[in-house]
Amino acid sequence: MTSISPTRVSMYDFLYQDIQPLVPLLADAAQLSLPQTHLALGASLQAIVSTLLSYQQLHQGQAVRKKLFGRSAVKELRQYNSMNFATIKATLYHRHDAASALFGDSARVIKASERIATQIDATTPQAQTLLTCLCVIVLRELAILTDYSQLDNDEMNKWFALQPQFLSKARFTTIEPIGPVTLTDTDDEDANVEGDAVPTKSTMTRTEDSSLESEQLKTERLESSQLDSDQLISTPPPFDSYWYELTTFKPDNHEPVQDMQQATANYLKVIGRSSENTQQGRHNDLLMFAQMPAIALPHQRWLLQLAKISDIYLHRNRLRITSEPTTPPTPPLVSLGLIGGNNDNTPATTSETPIKYDAPLPLWKNPIILIIILVIGSLGGLATLKYQMKKSNGAIPATVVVLKQDLAEERQQQDVAIVKVNDEDKTRDAEANQ
């Protein structure tokens, strides 16, 4: 079984870690220092993510896909497979168009830039340049992520509905570094042995049991509350609720709705969340979300696929500063077997039911084409039948009558002879008659 951090489906966490390699280029474009850019990156992403959630709340996922992720600026920027001066130049060219489409009002952009500038001790134009550049990059990255995850409009809306819990204060307060394991009161009582007393056999046994319990407790705490080290890298700063006020986003208390079939023991066994299946080899590579405080996610196939692609992209370090590759990198592919493909006759949930499209009817089964062929055939049959009836009754077609008349006229014209009489012969005949 492979555990994936729940923050792999968080827009805020994904973007914050994904854009880290771009900090030098962004600092150069906005004429900021590296510490200022690091500080402004978190605040700018908070403003952009909050604005994006507000946009989706008003227009839904279909408008986000078409009007934001499908913009010409995003399509042009997706042609670049690495980040360098050429990429940042294209970003600077399209930054105003992307920012105006996302925020909808230039006054909001200026107001957000002023707040960011006061936090990093910079000027408003500098903060505005950084914020608008990030608008283009954020739309590009999320467009790539949703494209290769093959999210439809309904899944897009569900994904956006899960985002407020990643920005809640409870989520950031529960993430604390794990320190040394403290002993409980019973452990203290067991440990408070008289210093001068010689350890007896029972005391030594009790001490060994206590050490074993403490080791087990430590292991359980590490397994339950500590994620992989690479998943804790670049943890974003806590979210500032001021951006909700600026963007007029109203976070709803969204609880992921589990299908009833997901609660069955058979389904839990298939996706690898049952203790009965932990030792079976064919289920060891199944994907699942690791537990994380204040985060509740449904174990649905599209969400696991999105998390896996996000994890692959972050490990590739796609936005590192380098020259454009000669061949573009291949998009990540996720095997359906890792997400829960199996040979068991398990009832599929609503989200896992594949979309079945109606196959196009063949031509010989299309009723419209059959009607056209029938009409043409009947008219042709009627014409043939009428011709045969006239022929059998001795009726001569009009064309034959016209041809015979033309031939008769030709013959009459050919029988006429033109005779030329001489004038002398005419006078001689007249005299003779007299």
Coordinates of C-alpha atoms in Angstrom, one line a residue:
M1 CA 0.0 0.0 0.0
T2 CA 1.3 3.4 -0.9
S3 CA 0.3 6.4 1.2
I4 CA -0.3 9.8 -0.3
S5 CA -0.5 13.0 1.6
P6 CA -3.9 14.6 1.6
T7 CA -2.2 17.9 0.7
R8 CA -1.5 16.5 -2.8
V9 CA -5.0 17.6 -3.7
S10 CA -4.7 21.0 -2.1
M11 CA -4.3 23.8 -4.6
Y12 CA -2.6 26.0 -2.1
D13 CA 0.0 23.3 -1.0
F14 CA 0.6 22.1 -4.6
L15 CA 1.2 25.6 -6.0
Y16 CA 3.4 26.7 -3.1
Q17 CA 5.7 23.7 -3.5
D18 CA 5.5 23.6 -7.3
I19 CA 6.5 27.3 -7.8
Q20 CA 9.5 27.2 -5.4
P21 CA 12.0 26.8 -8.2
L22 CA 10.7 29.9 -9.9
V23 CA 11.5 32.2 -7.0
P24 CA 14.8 33.6 -8.5
L25 CA 13.0 34.4 -11.9
L26 CA 10.0 36.0 -10.1
A27 CA 12.3 38.1 -7.9
D28 CA 14.2 39.3 -11.0
A29 CA 10.9 40.1 -12.8
A30 CA 9.5 42.0 -9.9
Q31 CA 12.8 43.5 -8.8
L32 CA 12.6 42.1 -5.3
S33 CA 15.1 40.3 -3.1
L34 CA 14.8 36.6 -2.6
P35 CA 13.6 36.9 1.0
Q36 CA 10.9 39.4 -0.1
T37 CA 9.8 37.1 -2.9
H38 CA 9.6 34.1 -0.5
L39 CA 7.4 36.1 1.8
A40 CA 5.3 37.5 -1.0
L41 CA 4.8 34.1 -2.6
G42 CA 2.6 32.8 0.2
A43 CA 0.4 35.9 0.4
S44 CA 0.1 36.1 -3.4
L45 CA -1.0 32.4 -3.7
Q46 CA -3.5 32.9 -0.9
A47 CA -5.1 35.8 -2.7
I48 CA -5.1 33.9 -6.0
V49 CA -6.5 30.7 -4.6
S50 CA -9.2 32.6 -2.7
T51 CA -10.2 34.5 -5.8
L52 CA -10.3 31.3 -7.8
L53 CA -12.6 29.7 -5.2
S54 CA -14.8 32.8 -5.4
Y55 CA -14.9 32.6 -9.2
Q56 CA -15.9 28.9 -9.1
Q57 CA -18.6 29.6 -6.4
L58 CA -20.2 32.2 -8.8
H59 CA -19.7 30.5 -12.2
Q60 CA -19.1 26.8 -11.4
G61 CA -16.5 24.4 -12.8
Q62 CA -17.5 24.6 -16.5
A63 CA -16.8 28.3 -16.6
V64 CA -13.5 27.8 -14.8
R65 CA -12.4 25.3 -17.4
K66 CA -13.4 27.3 -20.4
K67 CA -12.8 30.9 -19.4
L68 CA -9.8 30.6 -17.2
F69 CA -8.0 27.3 -17.9
G70 CA -8.8 27.6 -21.6
R71 CA -7.6 31.1 -22.2
S72 CA -5.2 31.8 -25.1
A73 CA -2.6 33.0 -22.6
V74 CA -2.7 29.7 -20.7
K75 CA -2.5 27.7 -24.0
E76 CA 0.5 29.7 -25.2
L77 CA 2.3 29.3 -21.9
R78 CA 1.6 25.5 -21.9
Q79 CA 3.8 25.3 -25.0
Y80 CA 6.8 25.8 -22.8
N81 CA 8.1 22.7 -21.0
S82 CA 10.6 24.5 -18.8
M83 CA 11.0 27.8 -17.1
N84 CA 13.6 30.4 -18.3
F85 CA 13.8 34.0 -19.5
A86 CA 11.7 33.2 -22.6
T87 CA 9.0 31.7 -20.4
I88 CA 9.0 34.6 -17.9
K89 CA 8.9 37.1 -20.9
A90 CA 5.7 35.4 -22.1
T91 CA 4.3 35.5 -18.6
L92 CA 5.0 39.2 -18.3
Y93 CA 3.2 39.8 -21.6
H94 CA 0.0 38.0 -20.6
R95 CA -0.1 38.9 -16.9
H96 CA -2.6 41.7 -17.1
D97 CA -5.1 39.7 -19.2
A98 CA -5.0 36.8 -16.7
A99 CA -5.2 38.9 -13.6
S100 CA -8.2 40.9 -15.0
A101 CA -10.0 37.6 -16.0
L102 CA -9.4 36.1 -12.6
F103 CA -10.0 39.1 -10.3
G104 CA -12.6 40.7 -12.5
D105 CA -11.7 44.2 -11.2
S106 CA -8.4 46.1 -11.4
A107 CA -9.2 47.7 -8.0
R108 CA -9.0 44.3 -6.3
V109 CA -5.7 43.7 -7.9
I110 CA -4.3 47.0 -6.6
K111 CA -5.8 46.5 -3.2
A112 CA -4.3 43.0 -2.9
S113 CA -0.9 44.4 -4.1
E114 CA -1.0 47.1 -1.5
R115 CA -1.5 44.6 1.3
I116 CA 1.3 42.3 0.0
A117 CA 3.6 45.3 -0.4
T118 CA 3.1 46.4 3.2
Q119 CA 3.9 42.8 4.4
I120 CA 7.2 42.6 2.5
D121 CA 8.3 46.3 2.8
A122 CA 8.1 46.9 -1.0
T123 CA 6.3 49.2 -3.4
T124 CA 2.9 48.5 -4.8
P125 CA 4.0 48.1 -8.5
Q126 CA 6.6 45.5 -7.4
A127 CA 4.0 43.5 -5.5
Q128 CA 1.5 43.9 -8.4
T129 CA 4.1 42.6 -10.9
L130 CA 4.6 39.5 -8.8
L131 CA 0.9 38.9 -8.2
T132 CA -0.1 39.2 -11.8
C133 CA 2.8 37.0 -13.0
L134 CA 1.6 34.4 -10.5
C135 CA -1.9 34.6 -11.9
V136 CA -0.7 33.3 -15.3
I137 CA 1.5 30.6 -13.8
V138 CA -1.2 29.4 -11.4
L139 CA -3.8 29.1 -14.2
R140 CA -1.3 27.2 -16.3
E141 CA -0.3 24.7 -13.6
L142 CA -3.9 24.0 -12.5
A143 CA -4.9 23.6 -16.2
I144 CA -2.2 21.0 -16.7
L145 CA -3.2 19.2 -13.5
T146 CA -6.9 19.0 -14.3
D147 CA -6.2 18.1 -17.9
Y148 CA -4.1 15.1 -17.3
S149 CA -6.3 14.0 -14.3
Q150 CA -9.3 14.0 -16.7
L151 CA -11.6 15.8 -14.3
D152 CA -15.1 16.5 -15.6
N153 CA -17.2 19.5 -14.5
D154 CA -18.9 17.6 -11.6
E155 CA -15.5 16.4 -10.3
M156 CA -14.1 19.9 -10.7
N157 CA -16.8 21.3 -8.5
K158 CA -16.2 18.6 -5.9
W159 CA -12.5 19.3 -6.0
F160 CA -13.1 23.0 -5.4
A161 CA -15.5 22.2 -2.6
L162 CA -12.7 20.4 -0.7
Q163 CA -10.3 23.3 -0.7
P164 CA -11.5 25.4 2.2
Q165 CA -10.5 22.7 4.7
F166 CA -6.9 23.0 3.6
L167 CA -7.1 26.7 4.4
S168 CA -8.7 26.5 7.8
K169 CA -6.9 27.5 10.9
A170 CA -7.5 24.1 12.5
R171 CA -5.4 22.5 9.8
F172 CA -2.3 24.7 10.4
T173 CA -2.5 24.5 14.2
T174 CA -2.5 20.8 14.2
I175 CA 0.7 20.5 12.1
E176 CA 3.4 20.6 14.7
P177 CA 6.9 19.1 14.7
I178 CA 7.1 15.8 16.5
G179 CA 9.3 16.0 19.5
P180 CA 10.5 13.4 21.9
V181 CA 7.9 11.1 23.4
T182 CA 6.9 12.1 26.9
L183 CA 6.1 9.6 29.5
T184 CA 2.7 9.2 31.0
D185 CA 1.9 9.4 34.7
T186 CA 2.1 5.6 35.0
D187 CA 5.4 5.7 33.4
D188 CA 6.6 8.3 35.8
E189 CA 5.5 6.2 38.7
D190 CA 7.3 3.2 37.3
A191 CA 10.4 5.3 36.7
N192 CA 10.4 6.9 40.2
V193 CA 12.3 4.0 41.8
E194 CA 14.3 4.7 44.9
G195 CA 17.8 5.5 43.8
D196 CA 19.5 3.5 46.5
A197 CA 17.3 0.5 46.0
V198 CA 18.8 -2.5 44.2
P199 CA 16.7 -3.4 41.1
T200 CA 15.0 -6.6 41.7
K201 CA 13.8 -9.1 39.1
S202 CA 10.2 -7.8 39.2
T203 CA 11.5 -4.2 38.9
M204 CA 13.7 -5.2 35.9
T205 CA 10.8 -6.9 34.2
R206 CA 8.5 -4.0 34.8
T207 CA 11.2 -1.6 33.4
E208 CA 11.6 -3.7 30.3
D209 CA 7.8 -3.8 29.8
S210 CA 7.7 0.0 30.2
S211 CA 10.5 0.5 27.7
L212 CA 8.7 -1.8 25.2
E213 CA 5.4 0.1 25.7
S214 CA 7.2 3.4 25.2
E215 CA 8.8 2.2 22.0
Q216 CA 5.4 1.0 20.8
L217 CA 3.8 4.3 21.7
K218 CA 6.6 6.2 19.9
T219 CA 6.2 4.0 16.8
E220 CA 2.4 4.5 16.8
R221 CA 2.8 8.2 17.2
L222 CA 5.3 8.4 14.4
E223 CA 3.1 6.3 12.1
S224 CA -0.1 8.2 12.8
S225 CA 1.0 11.8 12.9
Q226 CA 4.2 11.9 10.8
L227 CA 4.0 11.8 7.0
D228 CA 7.0 11.2 4.7
S229 CA 9.8 13.7 4.9
D230 CA 9.3 14.8 1.3
Q231 CA 5.6 15.5 2.0
L232 CA 6.5 18.0 4.8
I233 CA 8.9 20.0 2.7
S234 CA 7.9 23.5 1.8
T235 CA 4.9 23.7 4.1
P236 CA 3.0 26.9 3.2
P237 CA 2.4 29.6 5.8
P238 CA -1.0 29.7 7.5
F239 CA -3.9 31.2 5.5
D240 CA -5.0 34.7 6.2
S241 CA -8.8 35.0 6.3
Y242 CA -8.5 38.6 5.1
W243 CA -8.4 37.3 1.5
Y244 CA -11.9 35.8 2.0
E245 CA -13.1 39.3 2.7
L246 CA -11.4 40.8 -0.3
T247 CA -12.6 38.2 -2.7
T248 CA -16.1 37.8 -1.2
F249 CA -15.7 34.1 -0.9
K250 CA -18.0 32.4 1.5
P251 CA -16.5 29.1 2.7
D252 CA -19.0 26.4 3.4
N253 CA -18.6 23.7 5.9
H254 CA -18.2 21.0 3.3
E255 CA -18.2 17.5 4.6
P256 CA -17.3 14.9 2.0
V257 CA -20.2 12.6 1.4
Q258 CA -19.3 9.0 1.4
D259 CA -21.3 6.5 -0.7
M260 CA -23.0 3.8 1.3
Q261 CA -21.1 1.1 -0.7
Q262 CA -17.8 2.6 0.4
A263 CA -18.7 1.7 4.0
T264 CA -18.9 -2.0 3.3
A265 CA -16.1 -4.2 4.5
N266 CA -15.6 -5.6 1.0
Y267 CA -14.9 -2.2 -0.5
L268 CA -12.5 -1.3 2.4
K269 CA -10.8 -4.5 1.8
V270 CA -10.3 -3.8 -1.9
I271 CA -8.8 -0.3 -1.5
G272 CA -6.4 -1.6 1.2
R273 CA -7.8 0.1 4.2
S274 CA -8.7 -3.2 6.0
S275 CA -6.2 -4.8 8.3
E276 CA -7.0 -8.2 6.8
N277 CA -5.4 -7.1 3.5
T278 CA -2.2 -5.6 4.7
Q279 CA -0.1 -8.7 4.2
Q280 CA -1.4 -9.6 0.8
G281 CA 1.1 -8.9 -1.9
R282 CA -1.2 -7.8 -4.7
H283 CA -2.7 -5.0 -2.6
N284 CA 0.5 -3.6 -1.3
D285 CA 0.8 -1.1 -4.1
L286 CA -2.7 0.3 -3.9
L287 CA -3.0 4.0 -3.3
M288 CA -4.7 5.5 -0.3
F289 CA -4.6 8.8 1.5
A290 CA -2.6 9.0 4.7
Q291 CA -4.4 10.3 7.8
M292 CA -4.0 14.0 8.5
P293 CA -5.6 16.1 11.2
A294 CA -8.5 18.4 10.3
I295 CA -8.6 16.9 6.7
A296 CA -11.4 14.6 5.5
L297 CA -11.2 13.2 2.0
P298 CA -13.4 10.7 0.2
H299 CA -11.5 7.7 -1.2
Q300 CA -12.7 8.2 -4.8
R301 CA -10.9 7.1 -7.9
W302 CA -10.7 10.5 -9.5
L303 CA -9.3 12.1 -6.4
L304 CA -6.7 9.4 -5.9
Q305 CA -5.7 9.8 -9.6
L306 CA -5.4 13.6 -9.1
A307 CA -3.3 13.1 -6.0
K308 CA -0.9 10.7 -7.7
I309 CA -0.4 12.9 -10.8
S310 CA 0.2 15.9 -8.4
D311 CA 2.8 13.8 -6.5
I312 CA 4.5 12.8 -9.8
Y313 CA 4.7 16.4 -10.9
L314 CA 6.1 17.6 -7.7
H315 CA 8.8 14.9 -7.6
R316 CA 9.8 15.8 -11.2
N317 CA 10.5 19.4 -10.2
R318 CA 9.0 20.5 -13.5
L319 CA 9.5 24.3 -13.0
R320 CA 13.2 24.2 -12.5
I321 CA 15.1 26.9 -14.4
T322 CA 16.6 25.2 -17.5
S323 CA 16.6 25.5 -21.3
E324 CA 13.7 24.2 -23.4
P325 CA 14.1 20.5 -23.9
T326 CA 14.2 19.1 -27.5
T327 CA 11.4 16.7 -26.8
P328 CA 8.6 17.5 -24.3
P329 CA 8.3 15.2 -21.3
T330 CA 5.6 12.6 -21.4
P331 CA 2.5 13.2 -19.3
P332 CA 2.3 11.0 -16.1
L333 CA 0.2 7.9 -16.4
V334 CA -1.5 6.3 -13.4
S335 CA -2.4 2.6 -13.6
L336 CA -6.0 2.0 -12.6
G337 CA -4.8 -1.1 -10.8
L338 CA -3.1 1.1 -8.3
I339 CA -6.3 3.0 -7.6
G340 CA -8.4 0.0 -6.9
G341 CA -8.6 -2.2 -10.0
N342 CA -9.3 -5.8 -9.0
N343 CA -10.8 -9.0 -10.1
D344 CA -13.4 -9.1 -7.4
N345 CA -17.0 -8.6 -8.1
T346 CA -17.1 -5.5 -5.9
P347 CA -20.1 -3.1 -6.2
A348 CA -18.9 0.1 -7.9
T349 CA -19.7 3.4 -6.3
T350 CA -21.4 6.2 -8.0
S351 CA -18.1 8.0 -8.7
E352 CA -16.4 4.8 -10.0
T353 CA -19.1 3.8 -12.4
P354 CA -17.6 4.4 -15.9
I355 CA -19.4 6.7 -18.2
K356 CA -21.1 4.7 -21.0
Y357 CA -21.7 6.6 -24.2
D358 CA -24.3 5.4 -26.7
A359 CA -22.7 3.8 -29.7
P360 CA -23.6 5.3 -33.0
L361 CA -26.2 3.3 -34.9
P362 CA -25.1 1.7 -38.2
L363 CA -26.4 3.1 -41.4
W364 CA -28.7 0.2 -42.1
K365 CA -30.3 0.7 -38.7
N366 CA -30.8 4.5 -39.0
P367 CA -34.6 5.1 -39.4
I368 CA -34.1 8.3 -41.4
I369 CA -31.9 6.7 -44.0
L370 CA -34.3 3.8 -44.2
I371 CA -37.2 6.1 -44.9
I372 CA -35.3 8.0 -47.6
I373 CA -34.3 4.7 -49.3
L374 CA -37.9 3.4 -49.1
V375 CA -39.3 6.6 -50.7
I376 CA -36.8 6.6 -53.5
G377 CA -37.4 2.9 -54.2
S378 CA -41.1 3.2 -54.2
L379 CA -41.1 6.2 -56.6
G380 CA -38.7 4.4 -58.9
G381 CA -40.9 1.3 -58.8
L382 CA -44.0 3.3 -59.7
A383 CA -42.3 5.0 -62.6
T384 CA -41.1 1.6 -64.0
L385 CA -44.6 0.1 -63.6
K386 CA -46.3 3.0 -65.4
Y387 CA -43.9 2.7 -68.3
Q388 CA -44.5 -1.0 -68.7
M389 CA -48.2 -0.5 -68.6
K390 CA -48.1 2.1 -71.4
K391 CA -45.9 0.0 -73.5
S392 CA -48.1 -3.0 -73.2
N393 CA -51.3 -1.0 -74.1
G394 CA -49.7 0.2 -77.4
A395 CA -49.3 3.8 -76.3
I396 CA -46.5 5.6 -78.1
P397 CA -44.5 7.8 -75.9
A398 CA -44.5 11.5 -76.9
T399 CA -40.8 11.4 -77.6
V400 CA -41.3 8.8 -80.3
V401 CA -44.1 10.8 -81.9
V402 CA -41.9 13.9 -82.1
L403 CA -39.1 11.9 -83.7
K404 CA -41.4 10.5 -86.4
Q405 CA -42.8 14.0 -87.3
D406 CA -39.2 15.3 -87.7
L407 CA -38.3 12.4 -90.1
A408 CA -41.5 13.1 -92.2
E409 CA -40.6 16.7 -92.6
E410 CA -37.1 15.9 -93.7
R411 CA -38.4 13.5 -96.4
Q412 CA -40.8 16.1 -97.8
Q413 CA -38.2 18.7 -98.0
Q414 CA -35.8 16.3 -99.8
D415 CA -38.5 15.5 -102.6
V416 CA -38.9 19.1 -103.7
A417 CA -36.8 19.8 -106.9
I418 CA -35.8 23.3 -108.0
V419 CA -35.9 23.7 -111.9
K420 CA -34.3 26.7 -113.6
V421 CA -36.0 27.8 -117.0
N422 CA -34.1 29.7 -119.6
D423 CA -35.7 33.0 -120.8
E424 CA -35.1 32.2 -124.5
D425 CA -36.9 28.9 -124.2
K426 CA -39.9 30.8 -122.6
T427 CA -40.2 33.3 -125.6
R428 CA -39.9 30.4 -128.2
D429 CA -42.6 28.5 -126.5
A430 CA -44.8 31.5 -126.5
E431 CA -44.4 32.3 -130.2
A432 CA -45.1 28.7 -131.1
N433 CA -48.4 28.8 -129.2
Q434 CA -49.5 31.8 -131.0

